[in-house]
Structures are given as structure tokens and as C-alpha cells.
CSV table of C-alpha atoms in Angstrom, one decimal:
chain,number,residue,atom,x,y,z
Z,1,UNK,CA,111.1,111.6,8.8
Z,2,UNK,CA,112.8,114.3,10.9
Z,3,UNK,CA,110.8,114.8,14.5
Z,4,UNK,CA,111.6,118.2,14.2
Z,5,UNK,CA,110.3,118.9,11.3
Z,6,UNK,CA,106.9,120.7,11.0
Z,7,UNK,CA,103.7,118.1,10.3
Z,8,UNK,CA,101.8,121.4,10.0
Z,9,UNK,CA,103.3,123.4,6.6
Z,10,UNK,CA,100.6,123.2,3.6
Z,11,UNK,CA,100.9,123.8,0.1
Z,12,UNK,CA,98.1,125.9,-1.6
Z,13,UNK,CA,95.4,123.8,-1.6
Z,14,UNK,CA,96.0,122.8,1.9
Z,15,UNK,CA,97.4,119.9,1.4
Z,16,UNK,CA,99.8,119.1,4.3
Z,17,UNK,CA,102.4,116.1,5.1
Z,18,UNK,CA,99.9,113.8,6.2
Z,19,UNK,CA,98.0,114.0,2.9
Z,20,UNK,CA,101.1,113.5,0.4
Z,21,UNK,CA,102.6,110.8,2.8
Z,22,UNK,CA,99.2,109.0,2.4
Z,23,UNK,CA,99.4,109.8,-1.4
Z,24,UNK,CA,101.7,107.4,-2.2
Z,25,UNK,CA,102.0,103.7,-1.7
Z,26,UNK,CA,106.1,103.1,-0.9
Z,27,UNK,CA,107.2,101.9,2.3
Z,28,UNK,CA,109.2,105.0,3.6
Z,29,UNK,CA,106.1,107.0,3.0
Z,30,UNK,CA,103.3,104.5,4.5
Z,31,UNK,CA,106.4,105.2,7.6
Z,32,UNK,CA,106.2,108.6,7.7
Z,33,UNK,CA,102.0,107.9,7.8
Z,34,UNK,CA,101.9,105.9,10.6
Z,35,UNK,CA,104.2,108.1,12.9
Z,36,UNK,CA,101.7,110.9,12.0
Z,37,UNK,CA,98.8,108.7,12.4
Z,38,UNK,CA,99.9,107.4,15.8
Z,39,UNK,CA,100.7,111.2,17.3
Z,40,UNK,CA,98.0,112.6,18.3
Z,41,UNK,CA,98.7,116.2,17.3
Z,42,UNK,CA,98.6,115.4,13.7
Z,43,UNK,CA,95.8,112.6,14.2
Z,44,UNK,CA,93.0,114.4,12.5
Z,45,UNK,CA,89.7,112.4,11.5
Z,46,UNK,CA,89.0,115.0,8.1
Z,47,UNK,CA,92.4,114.3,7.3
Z,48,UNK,CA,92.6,110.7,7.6
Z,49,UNK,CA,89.2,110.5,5.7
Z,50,UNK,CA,90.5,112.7,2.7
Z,51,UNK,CA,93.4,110.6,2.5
Z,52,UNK,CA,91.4,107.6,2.2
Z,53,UNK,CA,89.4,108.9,-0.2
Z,54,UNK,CA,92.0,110.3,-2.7
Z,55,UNK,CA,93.5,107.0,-2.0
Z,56,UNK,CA,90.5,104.5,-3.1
Z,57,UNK,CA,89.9,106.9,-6.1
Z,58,UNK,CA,93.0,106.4,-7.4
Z,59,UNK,CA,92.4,102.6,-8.2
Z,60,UNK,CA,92.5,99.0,-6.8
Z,61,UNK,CA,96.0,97.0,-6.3
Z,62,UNK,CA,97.4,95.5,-3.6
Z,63,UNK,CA,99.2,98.3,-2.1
Z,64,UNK,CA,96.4,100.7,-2.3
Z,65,UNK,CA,94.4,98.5,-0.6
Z,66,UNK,CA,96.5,97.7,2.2
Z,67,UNK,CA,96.9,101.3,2.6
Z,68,UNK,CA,93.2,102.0,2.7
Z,69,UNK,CA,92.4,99.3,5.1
Z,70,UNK,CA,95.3,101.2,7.5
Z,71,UNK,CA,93.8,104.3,7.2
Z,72,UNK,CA,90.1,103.1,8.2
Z,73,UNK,CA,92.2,101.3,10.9
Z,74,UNK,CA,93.2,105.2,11.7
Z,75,UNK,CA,89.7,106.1,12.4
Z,76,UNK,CA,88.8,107.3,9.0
Z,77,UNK,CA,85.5,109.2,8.1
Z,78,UNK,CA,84.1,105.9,5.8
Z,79,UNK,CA,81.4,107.7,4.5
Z,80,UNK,CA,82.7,110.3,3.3
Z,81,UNK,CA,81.8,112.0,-0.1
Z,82,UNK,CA,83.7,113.3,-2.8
Z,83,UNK,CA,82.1,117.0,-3.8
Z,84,UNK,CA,83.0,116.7,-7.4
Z,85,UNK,CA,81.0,113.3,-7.7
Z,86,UNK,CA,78.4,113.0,-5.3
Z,87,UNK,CA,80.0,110.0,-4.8
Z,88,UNK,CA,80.8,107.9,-1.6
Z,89,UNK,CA,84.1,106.0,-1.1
Z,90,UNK,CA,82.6,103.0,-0.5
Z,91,UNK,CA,80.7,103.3,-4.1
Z,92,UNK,CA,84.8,104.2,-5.6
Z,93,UNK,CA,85.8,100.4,-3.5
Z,94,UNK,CA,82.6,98.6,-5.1
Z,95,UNK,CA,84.0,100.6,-8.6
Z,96,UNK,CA,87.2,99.6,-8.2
Z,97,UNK,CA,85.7,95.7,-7.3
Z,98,UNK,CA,87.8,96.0,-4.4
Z,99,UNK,CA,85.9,93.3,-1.9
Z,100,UNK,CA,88.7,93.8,1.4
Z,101,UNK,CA,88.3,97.5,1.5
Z,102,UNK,CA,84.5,97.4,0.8
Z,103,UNK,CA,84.0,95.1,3.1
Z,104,UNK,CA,86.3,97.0,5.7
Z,105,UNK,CA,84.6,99.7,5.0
Z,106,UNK,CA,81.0,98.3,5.9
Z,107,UNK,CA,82.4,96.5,8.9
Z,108,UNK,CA,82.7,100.5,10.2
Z,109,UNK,CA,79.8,101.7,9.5
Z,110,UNK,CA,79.7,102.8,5.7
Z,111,UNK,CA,76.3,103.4,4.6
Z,112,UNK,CA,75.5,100.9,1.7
Z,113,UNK,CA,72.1,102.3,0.7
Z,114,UNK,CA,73.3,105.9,0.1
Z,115,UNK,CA,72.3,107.3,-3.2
Z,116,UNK,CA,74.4,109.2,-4.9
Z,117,UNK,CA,73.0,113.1,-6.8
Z,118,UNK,CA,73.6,112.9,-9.9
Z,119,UNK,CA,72.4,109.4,-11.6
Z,120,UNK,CA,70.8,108.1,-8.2
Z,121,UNK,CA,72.4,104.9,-7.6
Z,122,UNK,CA,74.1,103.0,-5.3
Z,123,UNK,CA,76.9,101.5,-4.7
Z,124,UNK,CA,75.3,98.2,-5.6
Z,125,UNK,CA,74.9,99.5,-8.9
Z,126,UNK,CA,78.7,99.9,-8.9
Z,127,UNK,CA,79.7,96.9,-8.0
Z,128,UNK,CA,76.5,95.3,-10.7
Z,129,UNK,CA,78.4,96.8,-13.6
Z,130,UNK,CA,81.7,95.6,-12.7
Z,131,UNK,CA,80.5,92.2,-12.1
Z,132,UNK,CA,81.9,92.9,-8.9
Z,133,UNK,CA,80.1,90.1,-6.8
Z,134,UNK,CA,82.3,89.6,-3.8
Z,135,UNK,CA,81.3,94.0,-3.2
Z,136,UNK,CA,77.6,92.7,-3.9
Z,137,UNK,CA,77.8,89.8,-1.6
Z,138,UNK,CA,79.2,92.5,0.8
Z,139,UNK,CA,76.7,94.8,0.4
Z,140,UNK,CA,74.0,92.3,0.9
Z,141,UNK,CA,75.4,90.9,3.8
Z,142,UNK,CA,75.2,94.6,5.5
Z,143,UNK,CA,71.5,95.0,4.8
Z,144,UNK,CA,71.8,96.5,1.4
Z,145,UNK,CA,68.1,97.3,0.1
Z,146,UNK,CA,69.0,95.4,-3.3
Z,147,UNK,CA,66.3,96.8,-4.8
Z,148,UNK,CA,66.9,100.6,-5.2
Z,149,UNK,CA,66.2,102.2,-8.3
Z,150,UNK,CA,68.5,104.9,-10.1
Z,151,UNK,CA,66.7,108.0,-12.2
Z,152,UNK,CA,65.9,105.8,-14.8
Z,153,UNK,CA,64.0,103.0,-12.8
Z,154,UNK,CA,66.9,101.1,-13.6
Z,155,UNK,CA,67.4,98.2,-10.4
Z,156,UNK,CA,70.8,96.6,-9.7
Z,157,UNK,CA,69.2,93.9,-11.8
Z,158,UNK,CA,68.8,95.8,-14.7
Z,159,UNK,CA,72.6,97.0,-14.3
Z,160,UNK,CA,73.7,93.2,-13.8
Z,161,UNK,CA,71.9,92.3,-17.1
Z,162,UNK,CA,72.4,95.1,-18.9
Z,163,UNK,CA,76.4,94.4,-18.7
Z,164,UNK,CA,77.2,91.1,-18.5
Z,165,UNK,CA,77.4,90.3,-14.8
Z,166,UNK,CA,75.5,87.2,-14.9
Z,167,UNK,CA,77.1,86.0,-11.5
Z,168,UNK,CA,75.8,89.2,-9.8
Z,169,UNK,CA,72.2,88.1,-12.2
Z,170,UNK,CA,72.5,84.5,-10.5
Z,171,UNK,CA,73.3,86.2,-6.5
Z,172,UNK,CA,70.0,89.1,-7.3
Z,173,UNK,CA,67.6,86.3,-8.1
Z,174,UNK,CA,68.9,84.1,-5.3
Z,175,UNK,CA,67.8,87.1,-3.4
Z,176,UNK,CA,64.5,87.3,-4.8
Z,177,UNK,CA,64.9,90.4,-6.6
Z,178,UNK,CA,62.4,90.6,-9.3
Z,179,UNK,CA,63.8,89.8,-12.5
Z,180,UNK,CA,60.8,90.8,-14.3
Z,181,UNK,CA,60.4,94.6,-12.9
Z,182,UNK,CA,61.1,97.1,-15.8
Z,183,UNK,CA,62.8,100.6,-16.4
Z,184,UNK,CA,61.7,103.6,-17.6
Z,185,UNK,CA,62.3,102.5,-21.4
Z,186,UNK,CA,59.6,99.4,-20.0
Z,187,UNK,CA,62.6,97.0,-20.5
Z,188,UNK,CA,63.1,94.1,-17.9
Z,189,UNK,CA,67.0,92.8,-16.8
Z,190,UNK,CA,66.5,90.1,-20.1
Z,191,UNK,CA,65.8,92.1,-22.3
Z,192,UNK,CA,68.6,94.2,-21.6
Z,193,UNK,CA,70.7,91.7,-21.6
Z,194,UNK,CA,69.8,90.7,-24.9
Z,195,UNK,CA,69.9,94.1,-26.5
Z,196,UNK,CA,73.3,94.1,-25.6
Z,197,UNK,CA,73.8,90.4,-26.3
Z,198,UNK,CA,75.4,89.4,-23.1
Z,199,UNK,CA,75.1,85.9,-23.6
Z,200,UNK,CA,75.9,84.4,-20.0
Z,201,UNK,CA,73.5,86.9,-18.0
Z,202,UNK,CA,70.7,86.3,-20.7
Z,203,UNK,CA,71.4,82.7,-19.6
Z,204,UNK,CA,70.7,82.9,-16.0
Z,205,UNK,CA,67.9,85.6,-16.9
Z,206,UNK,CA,66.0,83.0,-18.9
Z,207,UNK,CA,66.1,80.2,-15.8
């Protein structure tokens, strides 16, 4: 990275050299996005927080993450929401079943009960249909209201059941979420689960 070199010049969608820095996952260019991170006429909150945002969206691995969790370190805007999704980047950690950023991210304030537009849910109703427990556990453990329905009356239980996460099944009841409470089609979490013959979360549903 060359001092001289403007940290300002964007491309046409106003991309600048902070957001393709944080783009990518290499060493030279994680670098180049702490010595713009840590001057502080390039340090820029929006910028930061769209970084982070492209960057959870892209996917879970260990260099992502590591990434991620400098950028919130950066001062990041955590809950942030993508415009194209209605989605918040905490519900793209819990999708990607990424339990260090998600729980980095609550640790800073992300919201855990914010619903997104279009299907209501929440971000526990990511991490319910990845089987994402550790995000769940998370979530829970930052005063998640467990028990939020989506548009279709659908509960994180219902979610769990409906695809095989029996561990987040076992956690939900545990918490004394109601396995009996049904959707809008009048089905319960069982017999989800056993329309779509998940076996180990029809299991737990039946104890």
C-alpha cells in the first residue's frame, strides 16, 4: 500500500479502496484494511458496516470470519440491513451457522429479535433451519424472544421440526417453547416433522 496513494478514488458504484480491500480475504489485503481502518480519515462507520456485510454474505470459513470479527472490532454498524433482502447481517451469520461472528455480533449490540419484511422471521428462524444450535444458543443467551412467529404462524419450533434440527428441537423445549402451538396450515413442530420424515427431530418431538 503506497501512503501516497488516494484512499478516496471510487469506481461507479461508489465502491472505494476500503470496500475492495475488505472484499477479499488474503493477507496483503486484510493489510491494506487495517492501515485504512486505523487512520482516521478513511475510518468511516457506513463503510466499515458495508464491508462487513458484503463480507458475511458471502459465506462462512475461517478467513471470512476472522475478517468479520476485525471489522466489528473496527466499529462496524452490526445491525445493519441489506436493501435487497430485508435482511440483517446477523440473520446472514446465523445462515451461514457461523456461531463466532454471531455471537460477536450480539456481544455489540445486534438486535436478535428483528424481523425481517418479507417472510417475517428471525434470525432464529435462520439458524432453526440450519440446525445451527451454537447461533440459537447465542441468540437465546441475548434475550432472543424464541417464540416469534413468521407470516405463516410458523415458530422457530415449527422451522426446527420441519427440517431436521432435532438438536435445536431438544434446546426449544428445554426452553419451554410450546411444542404443541400450530401454524397457519393447523400443523404442530411433530407433525411437520413427520410430513417431511425427519426422523431424529420427530424423535425428540414425541418425548
Amino acid at each position: 500500500w503506497n501512503p501516497a496513494a488516494s484512499a478516496y478514488v471510487v469506481d461507479k458504484s461508489g465502491r472505494d479502496v476500503f470496500c475492495y480491500s475488505c472484499s477479499h480475504c488474503t493477507a496483503r489485503h486484510k493489510t491494506i484494511t487495517q492501515i485504512l481502518a486505523e487512520n482516521t480519515k478513511t475510518q468511516d462507520k457506513l463503510k466499515t458496516s458495508l464491508a462487513l456485510l458484503e463480507l458475511v454474505m458471502k459465506g462462512s470459513s475461517v478467513e471470512n470470519s476472522e475478517y468479520a470479527l476485525d471489522l466489528i472490532k473496527y466499529g462496524s454498524d452490526v445491525n445493519l440491513i441489506d436493501h435487497r433482502s430485508g435482511k440483517s447481517v446477523l440473520m446472514f451469520a446465523c445462515e451461514n451457522a457461523d456461531e463466532r461472528v454471531t455471537r460477536a455480533l450480539l456481544q455489540n449490540c445486534a438486535l436478535p429479535d428483528y424481523v425481517e419484511p418479507q417472510y417475517k422471521q428471525t434470525a432464529g428462524h435462520f439458524a432453526c433451519r440450519l440446525g445451527a444450535l451454537d447461533c440459537l444458543q447465542a441468540l437465546a443467551a441475548h434475550g432472543a424472544d424464541l417464540n416469534i412467529s413468521d407470516e405463516k404462524d410458523n415458530t422457530m419450533f415449527h422451522v426446527a421440526g420441519r427440517n431436521g434440527s432435532h438438536k435445536c428441537c431438544k434446546f426449544l423445549g428445554q426452553r419451554g417453547c410450546d411444542p404443541t402451538t400450530k401454524n397457519g396450515e393447523k400443523k404442530t413442530p411433530r407433525m411437520l416433522a413427520k410430513d417431511f420424515a425427519k426422523k431424529l427431530a420427530l424423535k425428540e418431538l414425541r418425548r
